[in-house]
XYZ file of C-alpha atoms in Angstrom:
207
model
C 6.216 -12.956 68.866
C 7.747 -12.065 71.803
C 10.649 -13.780 73.916
C 9.841 -12.931 77.514
C 12.921 -11.550 79.389
C 14.351 -10.232 76.311
C 15.333 -6.910 74.716
C 13.543 -6.491 71.171
C 16.864 -6.452 68.458
C 17.323 -2.943 66.296
C 18.977 -3.142 63.043
C 21.042 -0.307 61.879
C 22.308 0.331 58.773
C 25.433 3.423 58.371
C 25.837 4.651 55.046
C 29.456 6.469 54.842
C 28.984 9.340 52.432
C 32.340 10.018 53.290
C 34.829 9.892 50.948
C 36.746 6.589 50.225
C 33.300 5.212 51.598
C 30.616 2.694 49.168
C 28.135 4.613 49.268
C 30.062 7.698 48.101
C 30.956 6.265 44.600
C 27.731 4.319 44.285
C 26.511 7.921 44.483
C 29.312 8.921 42.395
C 29.146 6.970 39.948
C 25.100 7.059 39.618
C 25.655 10.504 39.256
C 28.394 10.390 36.836
C 25.731 7.709 34.420
C 23.256 9.918 34.398
C 25.392 12.595 34.162
C 26.942 11.247 30.331
C 23.044 10.396 29.634
C 22.168 13.587 29.658
C 25.507 15.347 27.319
C 25.144 12.142 24.590
C 21.363 13.785 24.863
C 22.319 16.843 24.320
C 24.397 16.450 21.477
C 22.569 14.639 19.854
C 19.540 17.082 19.901
C 22.874 19.752 18.592
C 23.544 17.049 15.807
C 20.119 16.608 14.333
C 19.016 20.476 14.659
C 22.591 21.297 12.680
C 21.005 18.369 10.164
C 17.815 19.607 9.768
C 19.014 23.433 9.475
C 21.535 22.536 6.738
C 18.686 20.625 4.403
C 16.341 23.597 5.206
C 18.889 25.931 3.953
C 19.596 23.281 0.735
C 16.617 23.676 -2.241
C 16.171 20.392 -4.001
C 17.417 20.739 -7.647
C 15.635 18.440 -10.211
C 17.322 16.038 -12.511
C 16.528 17.892 -15.306
C 17.559 21.188 -14.764
C 21.096 19.615 -13.203
C 22.100 17.760 -15.875
C 20.802 21.002 -18.263
C 23.510 23.137 -16.826
C 25.565 20.747 -16.879
C 28.088 22.199 -18.525
C 26.844 25.529 -19.182
C 25.591 26.480 -16.055
C 21.985 28.733 -15.803
C 23.659 31.858 -16.916
C 24.418 29.989 -19.849
C 28.170 30.692 -20.296
C 30.839 28.169 -21.235
C 32.570 26.605 -18.232
C 29.865 27.738 -15.320
C 28.445 24.551 -15.353
C 27.991 21.644 -12.288
C 30.918 20.119 -13.838
C 33.349 22.730 -13.035
C 32.193 23.032 -9.368
C 34.419 20.212 -7.806
C 34.344 20.291 -4.240
C 33.912 17.390 -1.512
C 30.723 16.568 0.260
C 27.398 15.109 0.493
C 24.697 14.437 -1.992
C 20.500 13.704 -0.610
C 18.506 12.168 -3.960
C 14.730 12.330 -3.728
C 12.148 10.471 -5.304
C 8.508 10.877 -5.881
C 5.645 9.485 -7.136
C 3.730 13.038 -8.014
C 5.456 16.161 -8.897
C 6.782 18.383 -6.221
C 4.794 22.217 -6.182
C 4.876 23.434 -3.032
C 7.933 24.247 -0.630
C 5.629 21.157 1.735
C 5.858 18.623 -0.761
C 9.858 18.055 -0.659
C 8.952 16.568 3.039
C 6.755 13.942 1.264
C 9.513 11.998 -0.686
C 8.881 8.036 -1.075
C 12.577 7.077 -1.852
C 16.244 8.342 -0.998
C 19.762 7.776 -1.641
C 22.682 9.005 0.140
C 25.753 9.707 -1.269
C 29.284 11.182 -0.819
C 31.595 11.848 -2.724
C 35.222 13.970 -3.065
C 33.993 15.511 -6.250
C 30.037 15.879 -5.585
C 28.320 17.077 -8.996
C 30.346 14.578 -10.881
C 29.768 12.300 -8.803
C 25.311 12.482 -9.289
C 26.263 12.961 -12.844
C 26.885 9.558 -12.747
C 24.129 8.669 -10.969
C 21.839 10.388 -13.266
C 23.649 8.642 -16.986
C 23.195 5.731 -15.741
C 27.146 4.874 -14.550
C 26.459 5.237 -10.605
C 23.457 3.412 -8.618
C 21.308 1.686 -11.176
C 17.798 2.450 -8.699
C 18.330 5.976 -9.790
C 18.823 6.079 -12.651
C 15.946 3.342 -13.559
C 13.731 5.498 -11.490
C 14.479 7.815 -13.518
C 14.249 6.329 -17.269
C 11.078 4.719 -15.267
C 9.790 8.867 -15.291
C 9.561 9.031 -11.332
C 10.154 12.078 -10.381
C 14.133 12.854 -9.042
C 15.751 15.954 -6.692
C 18.680 16.325 -5.256
C 20.338 17.758 -2.233
C 23.609 19.226 -3.000
C 25.311 19.203 0.805
C 29.792 20.792 0.789
C 31.732 20.270 3.817
C 35.566 19.426 4.630
C 37.260 16.103 3.545
C 37.563 14.490 7.011
C 34.758 15.156 7.649
C 32.728 12.776 4.879
C 32.002 9.771 6.931
C 30.371 11.150 10.255
C 28.169 13.686 7.382
C 27.506 10.821 5.590
C 25.938 8.922 8.521
C 23.919 11.293 9.956
C 21.825 11.635 6.585
C 21.382 8.433 6.015
C 20.121 8.387 9.836
C 17.962 11.601 9.395
C 16.256 10.223 6.375
C 16.301 6.155 7.581
C 17.689 5.551 4.266
C 18.397 2.549 4.637
C 15.171 1.701 4.310
C 14.739 2.549 0.983
C 17.940 2.540 -1.306
C 21.096 2.718 0.827
C 22.418 -1.131 2.393
C 24.372 0.068 5.169
C 24.610 2.805 7.036
C 27.314 4.466 5.384
C 30.675 6.131 6.571
C 32.867 3.697 6.396
C 35.339 4.990 3.317
C 38.044 5.061 3.128
C 39.489 9.016 1.747
C 43.052 8.128 2.646
C 43.751 5.015 1.742
C 41.866 4.540 -1.703
C 43.096 6.104 -4.747
C 39.950 8.228 -6.096
C 40.672 11.218 -9.129
C 37.238 13.345 -7.566
C 39.583 16.405 -6.356
C 38.946 18.588 -3.917
C 37.409 21.759 -2.793
C 36.374 24.358 -4.519
C 36.427 27.886 -3.183
C 32.795 28.382 -4.288
C 31.002 26.753 -2.020
C 31.678 26.694 1.664
C 31.853 24.438 3.925
C 29.012 23.559 5.008
C 29.782 20.763 7.529
C 33.155 21.063 9.670
C 35.094 18.364 11.356
C 35.845 20.046 14.444
C 32.256 21.307 15.133
């Protein structure tokens, strides 16, 4: 409705984009949030690519083969077995109802368990001989096909690496009760020894 004799009222909003203006800081805040989101997305993708490359490069080893070579090793030489390869790292134990016959079959596991240790081979040996996680040994005794991946890394990166592996395998939907990464190796008294020169660390704390 027009009012006779009055001029139209016009509202003008001036956005101050100069440094110190409110619009300037609002725009800067939005750009920072978007930049942070892009950075998180990029780092997350790079982390997943690293994990998947490490896993592709490590061939699964059957529990039977691991135990057969515990003392003598594949060349049947004294003190050449897995027992004498001492290094920190993580391990992934995979469970199959059907024996894997091709490389692609290893991706079709039914259950999984991820762990970490200062002495990976000894810890896996405990699992396979009834002194570790009960689910692992029970499945072995029940005749399931069990394989393991041994994954060296620096001691300082154990918690981070374990969390990444549990996430990659969605292991909390299987035999892992937690998201992992909660071990305080500095405070924990552990007889497990340090790294072996025979294995290089694939997952380092500084990457």
